[in-house]
Coordinates of C-alpha atoms and ligand atoms in Angstrom, one line a residue:
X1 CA 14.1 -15.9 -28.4
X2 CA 17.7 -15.7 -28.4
X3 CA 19.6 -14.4 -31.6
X4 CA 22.6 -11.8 -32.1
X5 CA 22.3 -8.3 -31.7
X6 CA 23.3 -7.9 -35.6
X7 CA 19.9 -9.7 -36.4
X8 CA 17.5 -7.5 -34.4
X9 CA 14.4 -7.7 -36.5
X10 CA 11.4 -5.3 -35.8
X11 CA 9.2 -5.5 -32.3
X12 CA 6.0 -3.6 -31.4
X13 CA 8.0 -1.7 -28.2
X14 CA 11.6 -0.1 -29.3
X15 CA 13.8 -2.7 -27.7
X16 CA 16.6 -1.4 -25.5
X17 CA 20.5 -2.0 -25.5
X18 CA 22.2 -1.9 -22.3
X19 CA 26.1 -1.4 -22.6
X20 CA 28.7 -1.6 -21.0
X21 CA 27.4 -3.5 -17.9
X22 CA 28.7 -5.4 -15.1
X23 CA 26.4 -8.6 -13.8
X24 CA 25.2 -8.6 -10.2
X25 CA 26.7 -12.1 -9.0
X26 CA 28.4 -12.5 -12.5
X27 CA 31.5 -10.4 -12.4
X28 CA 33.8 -9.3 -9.6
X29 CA 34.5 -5.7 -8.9
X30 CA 38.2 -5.9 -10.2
X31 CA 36.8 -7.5 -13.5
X32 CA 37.9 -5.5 -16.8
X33 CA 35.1 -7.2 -19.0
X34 CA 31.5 -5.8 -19.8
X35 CA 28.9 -7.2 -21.2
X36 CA 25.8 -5.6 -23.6
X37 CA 22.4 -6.8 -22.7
X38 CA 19.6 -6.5 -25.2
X39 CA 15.6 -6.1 -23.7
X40 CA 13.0 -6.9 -26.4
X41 CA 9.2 -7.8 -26.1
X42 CA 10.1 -7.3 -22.0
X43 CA 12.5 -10.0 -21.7
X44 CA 16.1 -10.2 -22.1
X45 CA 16.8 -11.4 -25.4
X46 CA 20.6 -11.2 -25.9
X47 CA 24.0 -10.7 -23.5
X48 CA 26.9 -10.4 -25.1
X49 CA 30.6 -9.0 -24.3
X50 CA 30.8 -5.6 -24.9
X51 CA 32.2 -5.0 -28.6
X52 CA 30.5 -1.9 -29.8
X53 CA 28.8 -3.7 -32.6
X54 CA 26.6 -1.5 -34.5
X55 CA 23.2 -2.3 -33.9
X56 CA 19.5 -1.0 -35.5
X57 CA 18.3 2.1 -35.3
X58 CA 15.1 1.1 -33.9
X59 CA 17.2 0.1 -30.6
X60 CA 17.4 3.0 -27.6
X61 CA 20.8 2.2 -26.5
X62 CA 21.8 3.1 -22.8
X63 CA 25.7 3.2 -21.8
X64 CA 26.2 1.9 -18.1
X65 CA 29.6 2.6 -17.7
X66 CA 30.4 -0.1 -15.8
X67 CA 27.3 0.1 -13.3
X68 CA 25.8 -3.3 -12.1
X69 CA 22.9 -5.3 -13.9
X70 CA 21.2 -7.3 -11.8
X71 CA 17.2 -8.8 -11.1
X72 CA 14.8 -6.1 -10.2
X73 CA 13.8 -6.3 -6.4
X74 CA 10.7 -7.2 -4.5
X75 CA 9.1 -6.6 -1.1
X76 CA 7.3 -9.4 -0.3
X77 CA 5.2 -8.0 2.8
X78 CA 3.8 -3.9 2.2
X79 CA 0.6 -2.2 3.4
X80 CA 1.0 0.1 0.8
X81 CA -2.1 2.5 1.6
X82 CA -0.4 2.3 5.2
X83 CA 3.1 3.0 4.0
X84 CA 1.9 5.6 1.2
X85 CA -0.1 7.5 4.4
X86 CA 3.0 7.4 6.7
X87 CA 5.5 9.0 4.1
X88 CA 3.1 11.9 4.9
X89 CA 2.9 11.7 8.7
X90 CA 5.0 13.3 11.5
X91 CA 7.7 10.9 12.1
X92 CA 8.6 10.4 15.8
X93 CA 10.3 7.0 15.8
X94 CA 13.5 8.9 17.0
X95 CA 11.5 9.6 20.4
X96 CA 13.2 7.4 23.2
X97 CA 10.6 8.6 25.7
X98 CA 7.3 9.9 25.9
X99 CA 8.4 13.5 26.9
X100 CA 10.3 13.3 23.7
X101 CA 7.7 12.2 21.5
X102 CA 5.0 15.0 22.7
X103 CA 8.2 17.6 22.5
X104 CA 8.2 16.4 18.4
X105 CA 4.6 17.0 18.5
X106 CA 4.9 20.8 19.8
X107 CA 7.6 21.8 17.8
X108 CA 5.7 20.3 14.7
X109 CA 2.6 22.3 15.4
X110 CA 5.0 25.7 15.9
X111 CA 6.9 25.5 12.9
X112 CA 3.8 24.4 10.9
X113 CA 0.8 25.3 12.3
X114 CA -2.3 23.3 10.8
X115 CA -5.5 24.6 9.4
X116 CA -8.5 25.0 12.1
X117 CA -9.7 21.5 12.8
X118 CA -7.3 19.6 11.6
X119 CA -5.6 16.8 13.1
X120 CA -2.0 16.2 13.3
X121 CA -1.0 12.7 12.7
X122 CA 2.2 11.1 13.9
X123 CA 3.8 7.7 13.5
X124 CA 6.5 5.2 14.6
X125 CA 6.7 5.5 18.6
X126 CA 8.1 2.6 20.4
X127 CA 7.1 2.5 23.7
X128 CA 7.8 -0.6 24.9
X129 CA 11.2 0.5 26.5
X130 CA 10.4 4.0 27.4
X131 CA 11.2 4.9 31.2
X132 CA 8.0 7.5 30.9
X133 CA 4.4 6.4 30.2
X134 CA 2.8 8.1 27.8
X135 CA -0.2 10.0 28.7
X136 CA -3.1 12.0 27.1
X137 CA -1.7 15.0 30.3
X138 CA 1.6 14.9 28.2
X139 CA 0.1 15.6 24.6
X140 CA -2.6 18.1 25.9
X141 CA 0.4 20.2 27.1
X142 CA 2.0 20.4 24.0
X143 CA -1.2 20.0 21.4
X144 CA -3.5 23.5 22.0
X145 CA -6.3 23.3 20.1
X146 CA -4.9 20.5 17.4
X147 CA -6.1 16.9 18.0
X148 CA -3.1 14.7 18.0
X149 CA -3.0 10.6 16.9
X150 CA 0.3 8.9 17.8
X151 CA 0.2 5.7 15.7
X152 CA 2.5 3.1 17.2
X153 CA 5.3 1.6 14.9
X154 CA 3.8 -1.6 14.9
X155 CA 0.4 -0.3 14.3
X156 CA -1.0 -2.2 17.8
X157 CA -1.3 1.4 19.9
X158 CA -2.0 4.4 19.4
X159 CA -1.8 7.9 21.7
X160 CA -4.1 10.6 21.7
X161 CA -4.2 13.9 22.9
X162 CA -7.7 14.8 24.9
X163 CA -9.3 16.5 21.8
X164 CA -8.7 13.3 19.5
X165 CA -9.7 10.8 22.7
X166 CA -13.1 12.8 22.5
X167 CA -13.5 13.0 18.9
X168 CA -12.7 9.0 18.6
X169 CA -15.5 8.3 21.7
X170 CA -12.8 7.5 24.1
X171 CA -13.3 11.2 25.8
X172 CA -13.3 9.3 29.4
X173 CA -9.8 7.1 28.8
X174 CA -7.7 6.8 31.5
X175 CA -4.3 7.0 29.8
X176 CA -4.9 7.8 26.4
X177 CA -3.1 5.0 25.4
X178 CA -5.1 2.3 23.0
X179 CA -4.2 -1.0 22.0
X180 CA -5.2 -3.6 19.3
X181 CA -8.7 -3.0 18.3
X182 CA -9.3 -0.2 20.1
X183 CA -6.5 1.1 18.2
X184 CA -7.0 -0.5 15.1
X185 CA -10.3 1.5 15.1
X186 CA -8.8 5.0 15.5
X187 CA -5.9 4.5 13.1
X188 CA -8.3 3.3 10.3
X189 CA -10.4 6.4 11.1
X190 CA -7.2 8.9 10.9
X191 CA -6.5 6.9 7.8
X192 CA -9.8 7.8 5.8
X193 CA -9.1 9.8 3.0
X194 CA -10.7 10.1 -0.3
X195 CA -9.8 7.2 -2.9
X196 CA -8.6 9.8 -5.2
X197 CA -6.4 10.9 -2.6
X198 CA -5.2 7.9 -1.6
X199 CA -4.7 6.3 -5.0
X200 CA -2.4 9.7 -6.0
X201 CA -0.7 9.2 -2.8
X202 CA -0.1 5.2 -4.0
X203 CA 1.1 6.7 -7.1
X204 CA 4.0 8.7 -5.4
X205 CA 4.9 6.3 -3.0
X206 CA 5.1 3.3 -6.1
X207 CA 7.2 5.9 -7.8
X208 CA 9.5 6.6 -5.2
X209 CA 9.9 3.0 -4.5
X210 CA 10.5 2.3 -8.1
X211 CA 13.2 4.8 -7.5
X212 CA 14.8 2.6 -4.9
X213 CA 15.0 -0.9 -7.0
X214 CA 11.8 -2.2 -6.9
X215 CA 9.8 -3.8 -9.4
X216 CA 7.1 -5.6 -7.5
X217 CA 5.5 -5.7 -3.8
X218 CA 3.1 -8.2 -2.3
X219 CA 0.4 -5.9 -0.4
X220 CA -1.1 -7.1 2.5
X221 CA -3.0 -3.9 2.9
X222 CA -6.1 -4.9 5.0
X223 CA -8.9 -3.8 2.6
X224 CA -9.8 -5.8 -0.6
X225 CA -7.4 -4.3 -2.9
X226 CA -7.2 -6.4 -6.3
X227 CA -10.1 -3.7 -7.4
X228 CA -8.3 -0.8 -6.5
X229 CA -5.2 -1.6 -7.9
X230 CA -6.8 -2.2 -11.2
X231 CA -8.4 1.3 -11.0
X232 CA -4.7 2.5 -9.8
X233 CA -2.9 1.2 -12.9
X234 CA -5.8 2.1 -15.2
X235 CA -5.2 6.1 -14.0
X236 CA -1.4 5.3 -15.0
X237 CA 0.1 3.7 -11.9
X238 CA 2.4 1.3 -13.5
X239 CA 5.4 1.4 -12.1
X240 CA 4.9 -1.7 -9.9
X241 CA 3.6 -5.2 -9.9
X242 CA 1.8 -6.0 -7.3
X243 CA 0.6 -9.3 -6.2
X244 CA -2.8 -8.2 -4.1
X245 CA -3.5 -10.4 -0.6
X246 CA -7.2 -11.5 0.4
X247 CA -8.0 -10.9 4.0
X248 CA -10.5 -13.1 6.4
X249 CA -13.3 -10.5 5.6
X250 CA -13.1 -10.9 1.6
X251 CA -12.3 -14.5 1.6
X252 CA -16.0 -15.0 0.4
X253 CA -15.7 -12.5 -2.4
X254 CA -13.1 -13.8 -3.6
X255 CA -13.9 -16.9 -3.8
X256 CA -17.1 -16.5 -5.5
X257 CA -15.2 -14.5 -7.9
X258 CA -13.5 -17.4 -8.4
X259 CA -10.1 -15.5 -7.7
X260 CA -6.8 -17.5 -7.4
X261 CA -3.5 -16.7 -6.5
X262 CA -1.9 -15.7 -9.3
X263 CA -4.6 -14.9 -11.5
X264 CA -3.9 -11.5 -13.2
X265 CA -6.3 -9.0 -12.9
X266 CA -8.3 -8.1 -16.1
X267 CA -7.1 -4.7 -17.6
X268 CA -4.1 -4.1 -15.6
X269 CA -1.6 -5.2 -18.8
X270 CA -0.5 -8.3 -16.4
X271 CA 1.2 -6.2 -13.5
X272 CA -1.5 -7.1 -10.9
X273 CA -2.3 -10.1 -10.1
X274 CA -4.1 -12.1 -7.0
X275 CA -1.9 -12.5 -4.1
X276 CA -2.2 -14.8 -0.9
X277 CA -4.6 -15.3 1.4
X278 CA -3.7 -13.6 5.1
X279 CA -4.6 -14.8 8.1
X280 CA -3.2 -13.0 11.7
X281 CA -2.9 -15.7 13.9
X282 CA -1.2 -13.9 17.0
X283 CA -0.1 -10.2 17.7
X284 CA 3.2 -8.3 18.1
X285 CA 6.5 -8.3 20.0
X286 CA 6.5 -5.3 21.2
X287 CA 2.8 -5.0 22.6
X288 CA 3.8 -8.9 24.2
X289 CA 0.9 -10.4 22.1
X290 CA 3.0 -12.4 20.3
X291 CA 2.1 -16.2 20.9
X292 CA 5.1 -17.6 22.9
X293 CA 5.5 -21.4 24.3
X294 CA 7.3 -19.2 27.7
X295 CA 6.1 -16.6 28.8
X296 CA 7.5 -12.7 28.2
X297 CA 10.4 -11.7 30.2
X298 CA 8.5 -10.1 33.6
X299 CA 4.7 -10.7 33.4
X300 CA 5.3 -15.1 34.7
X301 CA 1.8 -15.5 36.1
X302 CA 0.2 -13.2 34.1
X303 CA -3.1 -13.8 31.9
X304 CA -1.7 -12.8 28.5
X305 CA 2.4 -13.4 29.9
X306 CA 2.3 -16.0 26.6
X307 CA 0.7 -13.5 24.1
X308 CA -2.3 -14.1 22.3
X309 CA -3.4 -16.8 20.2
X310 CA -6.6 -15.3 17.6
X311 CA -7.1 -18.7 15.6
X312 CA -7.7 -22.1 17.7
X313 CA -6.2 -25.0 15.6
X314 CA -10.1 -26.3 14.6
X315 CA -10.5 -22.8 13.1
X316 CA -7.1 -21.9 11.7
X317 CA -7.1 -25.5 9.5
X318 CA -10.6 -24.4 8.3
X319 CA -10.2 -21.2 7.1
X320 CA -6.7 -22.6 5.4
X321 CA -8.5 -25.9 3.5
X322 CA -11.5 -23.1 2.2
X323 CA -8.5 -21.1 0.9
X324 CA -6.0 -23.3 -0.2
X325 CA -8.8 -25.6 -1.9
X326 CA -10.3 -22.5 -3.7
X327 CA -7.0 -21.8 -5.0
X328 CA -5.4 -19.4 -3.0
X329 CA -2.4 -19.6 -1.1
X330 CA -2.1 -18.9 2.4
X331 CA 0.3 -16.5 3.8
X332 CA 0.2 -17.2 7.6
X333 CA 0.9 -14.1 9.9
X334 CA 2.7 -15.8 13.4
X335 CA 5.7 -14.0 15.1
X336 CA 5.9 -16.3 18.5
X337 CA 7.3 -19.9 18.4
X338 CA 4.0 -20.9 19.7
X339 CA 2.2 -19.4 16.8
X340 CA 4.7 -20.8 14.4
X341 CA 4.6 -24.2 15.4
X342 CA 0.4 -24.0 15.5
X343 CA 0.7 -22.1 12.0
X344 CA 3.0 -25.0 10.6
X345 CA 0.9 -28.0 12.7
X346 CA -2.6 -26.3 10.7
X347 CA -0.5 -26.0 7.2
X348 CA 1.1 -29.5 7.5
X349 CA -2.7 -30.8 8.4
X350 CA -4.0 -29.0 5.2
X351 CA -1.0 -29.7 3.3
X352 CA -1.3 -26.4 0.9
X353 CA 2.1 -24.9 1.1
X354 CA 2.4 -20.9 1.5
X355 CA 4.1 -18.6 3.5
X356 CA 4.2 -17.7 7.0
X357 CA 5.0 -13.9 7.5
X358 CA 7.4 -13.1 10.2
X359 CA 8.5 -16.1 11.9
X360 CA 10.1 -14.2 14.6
X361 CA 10.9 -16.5 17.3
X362 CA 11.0 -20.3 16.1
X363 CA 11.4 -23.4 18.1
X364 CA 14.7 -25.4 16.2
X365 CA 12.6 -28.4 15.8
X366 CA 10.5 -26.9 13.4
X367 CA 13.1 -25.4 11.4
X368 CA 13.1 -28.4 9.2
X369 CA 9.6 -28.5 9.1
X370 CA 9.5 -25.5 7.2
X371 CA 11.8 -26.9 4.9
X372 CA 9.8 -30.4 4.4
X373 CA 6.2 -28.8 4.3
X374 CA 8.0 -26.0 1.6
X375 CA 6.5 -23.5 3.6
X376 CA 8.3 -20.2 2.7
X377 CA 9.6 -18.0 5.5
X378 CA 9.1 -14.3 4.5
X379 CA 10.8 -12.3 7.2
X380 CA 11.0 -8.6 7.4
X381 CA 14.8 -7.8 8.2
X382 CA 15.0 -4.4 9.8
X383 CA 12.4 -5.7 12.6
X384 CA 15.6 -6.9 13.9
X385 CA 17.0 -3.8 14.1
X386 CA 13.8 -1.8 15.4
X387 CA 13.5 -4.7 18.1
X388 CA 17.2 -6.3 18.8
X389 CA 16.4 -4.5 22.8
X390 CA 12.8 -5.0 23.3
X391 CA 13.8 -8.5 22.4
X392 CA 16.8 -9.1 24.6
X393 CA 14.4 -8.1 27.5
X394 CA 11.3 -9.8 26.6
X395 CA 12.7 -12.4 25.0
X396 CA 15.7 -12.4 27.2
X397 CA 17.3 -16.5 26.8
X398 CA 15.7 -17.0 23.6
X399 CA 17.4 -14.1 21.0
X400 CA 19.7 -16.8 19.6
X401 CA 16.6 -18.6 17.6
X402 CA 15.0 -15.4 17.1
X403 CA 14.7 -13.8 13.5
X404 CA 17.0 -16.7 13.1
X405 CA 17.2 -16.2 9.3
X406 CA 20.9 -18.7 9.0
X407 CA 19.3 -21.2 10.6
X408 CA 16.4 -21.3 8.0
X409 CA 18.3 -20.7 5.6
X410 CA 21.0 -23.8 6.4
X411 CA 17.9 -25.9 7.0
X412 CA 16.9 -25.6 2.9
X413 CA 13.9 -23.4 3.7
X414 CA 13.0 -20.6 1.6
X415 CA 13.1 -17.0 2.2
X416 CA 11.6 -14.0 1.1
X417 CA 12.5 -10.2 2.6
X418 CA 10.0 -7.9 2.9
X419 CA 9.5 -4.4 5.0
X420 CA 6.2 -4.9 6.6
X421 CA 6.2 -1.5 5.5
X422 CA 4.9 1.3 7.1
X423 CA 7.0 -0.6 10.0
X424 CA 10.3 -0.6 8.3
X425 CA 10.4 1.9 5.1
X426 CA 9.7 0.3 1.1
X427 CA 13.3 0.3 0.5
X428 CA 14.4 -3.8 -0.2
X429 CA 18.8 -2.6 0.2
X430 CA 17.4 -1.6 4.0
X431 CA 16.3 -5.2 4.4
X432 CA 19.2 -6.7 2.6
X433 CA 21.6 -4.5 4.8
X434 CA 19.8 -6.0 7.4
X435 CA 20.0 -9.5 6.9
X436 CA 23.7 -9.7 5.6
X437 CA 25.1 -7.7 8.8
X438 CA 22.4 -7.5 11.1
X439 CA 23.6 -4.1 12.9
X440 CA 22.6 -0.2 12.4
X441 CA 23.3 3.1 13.8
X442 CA 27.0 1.9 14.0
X443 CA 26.0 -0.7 16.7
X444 CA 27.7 -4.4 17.1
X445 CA 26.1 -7.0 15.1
X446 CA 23.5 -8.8 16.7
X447 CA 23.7 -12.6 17.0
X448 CA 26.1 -11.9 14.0
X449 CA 25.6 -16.3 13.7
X450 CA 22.0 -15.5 12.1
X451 CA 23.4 -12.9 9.0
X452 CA 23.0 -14.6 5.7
X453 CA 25.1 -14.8 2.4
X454 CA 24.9 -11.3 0.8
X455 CA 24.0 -13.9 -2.3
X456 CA 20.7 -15.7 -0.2
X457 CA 19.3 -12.2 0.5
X458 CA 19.6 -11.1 -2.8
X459 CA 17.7 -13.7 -4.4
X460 CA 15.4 -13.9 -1.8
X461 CA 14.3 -10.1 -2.5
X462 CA 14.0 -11.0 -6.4
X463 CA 12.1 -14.1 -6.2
X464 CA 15.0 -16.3 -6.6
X465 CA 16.6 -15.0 -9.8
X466 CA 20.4 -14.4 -8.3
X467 CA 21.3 -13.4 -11.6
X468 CA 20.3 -11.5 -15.0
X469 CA 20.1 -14.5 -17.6
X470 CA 19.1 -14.3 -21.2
X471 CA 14.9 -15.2 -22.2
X472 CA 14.2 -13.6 -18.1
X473 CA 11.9 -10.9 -17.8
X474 CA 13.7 -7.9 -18.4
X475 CA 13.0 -6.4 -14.6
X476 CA 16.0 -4.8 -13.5
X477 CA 17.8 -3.0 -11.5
X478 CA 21.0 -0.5 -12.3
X479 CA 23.2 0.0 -9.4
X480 CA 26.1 2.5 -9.0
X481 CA 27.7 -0.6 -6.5
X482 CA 27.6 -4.2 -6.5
X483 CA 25.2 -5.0 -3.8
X484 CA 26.9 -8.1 -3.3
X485 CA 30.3 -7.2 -2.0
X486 CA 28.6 -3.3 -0.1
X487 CA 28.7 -2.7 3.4
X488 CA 26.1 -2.2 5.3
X489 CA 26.1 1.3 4.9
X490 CA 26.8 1.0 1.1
X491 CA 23.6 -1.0 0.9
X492 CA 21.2 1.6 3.0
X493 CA 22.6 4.3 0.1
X494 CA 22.5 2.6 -2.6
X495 CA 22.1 4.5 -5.9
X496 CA 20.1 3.4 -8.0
X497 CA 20.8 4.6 -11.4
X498 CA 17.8 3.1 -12.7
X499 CA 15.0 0.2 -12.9
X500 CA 13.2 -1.4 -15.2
X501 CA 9.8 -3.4 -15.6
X502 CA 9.5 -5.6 -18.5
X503 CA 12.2 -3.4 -20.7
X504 CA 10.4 -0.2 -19.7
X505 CA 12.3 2.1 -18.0
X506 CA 10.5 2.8 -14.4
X507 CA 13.0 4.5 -13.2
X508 CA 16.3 6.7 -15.1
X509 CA 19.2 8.7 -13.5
X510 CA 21.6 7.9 -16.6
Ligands
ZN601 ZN1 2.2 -6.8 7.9

C-alpha cells in the first residue's frame, strides 16, 4: 500500500499529490517543515517531507502552501430533510419575544410578498424565556392574507397565524400555540414537498456542507431513508456519506430486509450505508419534557414537573433486544438524567452497546457506566449555547452535570459531536467551537470545567482519527487554520480551502 512517490505505478482514478502541507495534530503553527501527501485508490498511500521530487504525470498535484491536513469531519446526529427545508425558511431565532418574532414575519411578507395561497414558513423561535406569549392575535396582525407556521427550534411547537390554524383543523385553538404531536403533525404537513424537490434541496444542502469540512453525517431524519439516499446518490448526490438511522415505525422493514448497521446500500458506490436504530425515549428541555429525577425549576407539584417518559423499561429493553439481535445498533434519544439512567439501565439489560443521543443532564454515578457498558455519548455542542439560560432556570442547581462533556470524557467514555441539525446549523467547527470554549456571542464561558481538549473534539467529530496517517481513507479536510490551536471565533469561520472523499475532491477553493 505504501511505496515512494518515485514508484507511483498506474491506478484506475488519477491519484492526487498534496504539497506542501501542514498535519492537523502533527505539526505546530511555528513549524518550518511540510510534508507531501499522496491519495491513490481513495486512501492515503504515501506522506513524505516536502522535497519537490518529480513525480508521474498521471498524478494531479495540488500545492497547500502551508494550509492544514487533517481527517474529514462528521456530524453524527442530522435530520437532513429537516435541515435541507430550514436553510430555506424564514429564520427568526434572533426573536427574544413574541412581538419580535411576528414583527420578522411582517417585515418578511413586505419586502417579499408571496404568491396567492402560499404559506410563509418560519423557524427557530425559543419561547421558553420570552416575557410575551405568543398568540395566533399577534401573527394575524402582521400576516394579511398569508398563512404563517412558526416551527419551534427544537421542533416540539409550533405557532400559527388564524389562516394556517384553520387550514391545519385547529381553526378553534385557543392560543395558537401547538406542542409535541399536535405540532409534529403540522410541521410534517408544512414540510411536504415533492421528492424531486426535496432530494435537489438535499443535494444543495450536502454540498454546502461539504463546503464546510464534512465528509459524512449520520441522518436521523424520521422517515425511512436508506431508499432515498440511494436514489439521491444515484441522481449524483455524492458528496457525503451518510450512515441512514431506522426509526420505531420501519423497524419491521428493516428487519425483514435483513438490514444491519453498517451494511452498505447496493448501488450507492459504498457511501451509504445502514445507520442505528432510533428510539425517543423522552422530550426536550425547553418544552420541560425532558425526563428529569427533580422536577423543573417552578412547576413542583405539577403532573408533567419531571418531563415525560415515552418508553416504560418493559418496552424500551424490547424494542432494543429486537434491534440489537437483528443487527442493528441502537442510538438511544434521552436528554434528562432520568431518561439517561433508564436508557443505560435498558442497554446494560440488553447488553448491545450503541449510542445515546444527547445526554443532556446526567446523574455522576452513571458517568462510568457509560464508560463500562461502551455506550457512546453523541452530544450536540451548540445546544449548550442555544440553552445555557433556559437551563440555568429550569435546571437551576443542576447546570454543573449538564452537557457535562469533561466529565464524560475524564470518565473514558466516548464522544461523538453532532448538530441535531436543523437545531444547531450542519457546520461540525460550530460544534467544536462549542465544546472547546463553551461560550458565543462574546458571552463568559459557561461552566468553563465541562470544555474539552481542542484534541478530544476533534477526533470525536472524525470518528476518532486525530490525525491523517498513511493506508487511511483519503477523507480530508484543508484548512486555512489549525483547528487545534483557533479560538472560538477562529473555529465558527473557519476556511475551508477544501475537502475530500475517498481522494476525490468534494470541495476546492485552491
Ligand atoms: Zn435529533
Amino acid at each position: 500500500m505504501t511505496g515512494p512517490i518515485s514508484d507511483l505505478g498506474p491506478a484506475e482514478a488519477r491519484p492526487v499529490l498534496l504539497r506542501n502541507a501542514r498535519l492537523t495534530g502533527v505539526h505546530a503553527p511555528g513549524d518550518a517543515d511540510r510534508v507531501d501527501v499522496l491519495l491513490r485508490d481513495g486512501h492515503v498511500a504515501v506522506i513524505e517531507p516536502s522535497a519537490g521530487v518529480g513525480t508521474a504525470a498521471d498524478v494531479e498535484v495540488v500545492d497547500l502552501d502551508g494550509r492544514w491536513l487533517g481527517p474529514g469531519l462528521w456530524d453524527s446526529h442530522v435530520h437532513m430533510d429537516q435541515w435541507a427545508l430550514v436553510r430555506r425558511r424564514l429564520d427568526v431565532s434572533s426573536a427574544r419575544s413574541a412581538a419580535e418574532a411576528a414583527s420578522l414575519v411582517g417585515e418578511r411578507l413586505r419586502s417579499r410578498p408571496l404568491a396567492p395561497g402560499q404559506p410563509l414558513v418560519g423557524y427557530g423561535f425559543q419561547d421558553a424565556l420570552w416575557a410575551d406569549e405568543p398568540t395566533r392575535a399577534l401573527l394575524d396582525a402582521v400576516s394579511g392574507d398569508v398563512p404563517v407556521v412558526l416551527v419551534s427550534k427544537d421542533l416540539h411547537s409550533v405557532w400559527l397565524d388564524s389562516r394556517a390554524l384553520a387550514a391545519h383543523g385547529h381553526g378553534d385553538h385557543p392560543t395558537g400555540l401547538l406542542r409535541e404531536a399536535e405540532a409534529f403533525a403540522v410541521s410534517t404537513a408544512v414540510s411536504a414537498v415533492s421528492e424531486r424537490q426535496l432530494d435537489e434541496w438535499v443535494g444543495e444542502a450536502a454540498r454546502a456542507a461539504a463546503a464546510r469540512g464534512v465528509v459524512g453525517i449520520v441522518d436521523l431524519e424520521m422517515t425511512f431513508s436508506v431508499d432515498r439516499w440511494a436514489r439521491r446518490v444515484a441522481a449524483g448526490t455524492t458528496s457525503l456519506r451518510v450512515r441512514a438511522g431506522v426509526y420505531p415505525q420501519d423497524l419491521d422493514e428493516a428487519i425483514a430486509r435483513g438490514l444491519r448497521t453498517g451494511d452498505v446500500v447496493p448501488g450507492t458506490d459504498g457511501l451509504v450505508t445502514v445507520g442505528p436504530a432510533k428510539v425517543i425515549t423522552d422530550g426536550s428541555l425547553g418544552t420541560r419534557t425532558a425526563w428529569c429525577h427533580d422536577p423543573y425549576v417552578g412547576t413542583e407539584g405539577d403532573p408533567g414537573a419531571h418531563g415525560v417518559a415515552t418508553y416504560d423499561r418493559e418496552a424500551l429493553v424490547a424494542h432494543l433486544r429486537r434491534a440489537s439481535s437483528a443487527g442493528l445498533v441502537p442510538a438511544v434519544h434521552a436528554i434528562g438524567d432520568a431518561a439517561n439512567a433508564s436508557a443505560l439501565d435498558a442497554l446494560e439489560e440488553v447488553g448491545c452497546g450503541g449510542s445515546i443521543e444527547h445526554a443532556q443532564l446526567l446523574d455522576p454515578a452513571d458517568l462510568a457506566r457509560f464508560a463500562r457498558l461502551g455506550i457512546v455519548a453523541s452530544v450536540q455542542p451548540e445546544h449548550a449555547m442555544d440553552d445555557r439560560d433556559v437551563a440555568d432556570r429550569l435546571w437551576a442547581g443542576r447546570t454543573g452535570r449538564s452537557y457535562a462533556w469533561e466529565s464524560l470524557a475524564a470518565a473514558g467514555v466516548r464522544l461523538q459531536l453532532g448538530s441535531d441539525a436543523p437545531v444547531a446549523p450542519l457546520d461540525p467547527w460550530v460544534a467544536i467551537a462549542a465544546a472547546v470554549w463553551r461560550a458565543r456571542d462574546g458571552r463568559d464561558p459557561w461552566h468553563p470545567e465541562q470544555r474539552i481538549a481542542a484534541r478530544t473534539a476533534l477526533a470525536a467529530s472524525t470518528g476518532g482519527r486525530s490525525r491523517v496517517e498513511a493506508g487511511s481513507v483519503a477523507d480530508l479536510v484543508v484548512t486555512e487554520a489549525d483547528p487545534l490551536t483557533a479560538t472560538d471565533a477562529e473555529l465558527r469561520s473557519l476556511v475551508v480551502s477544501a475537502t475530500l472523499l475517498a481522494g476525490r475532491f468534494t470541495h476546492r477553493a485552491l
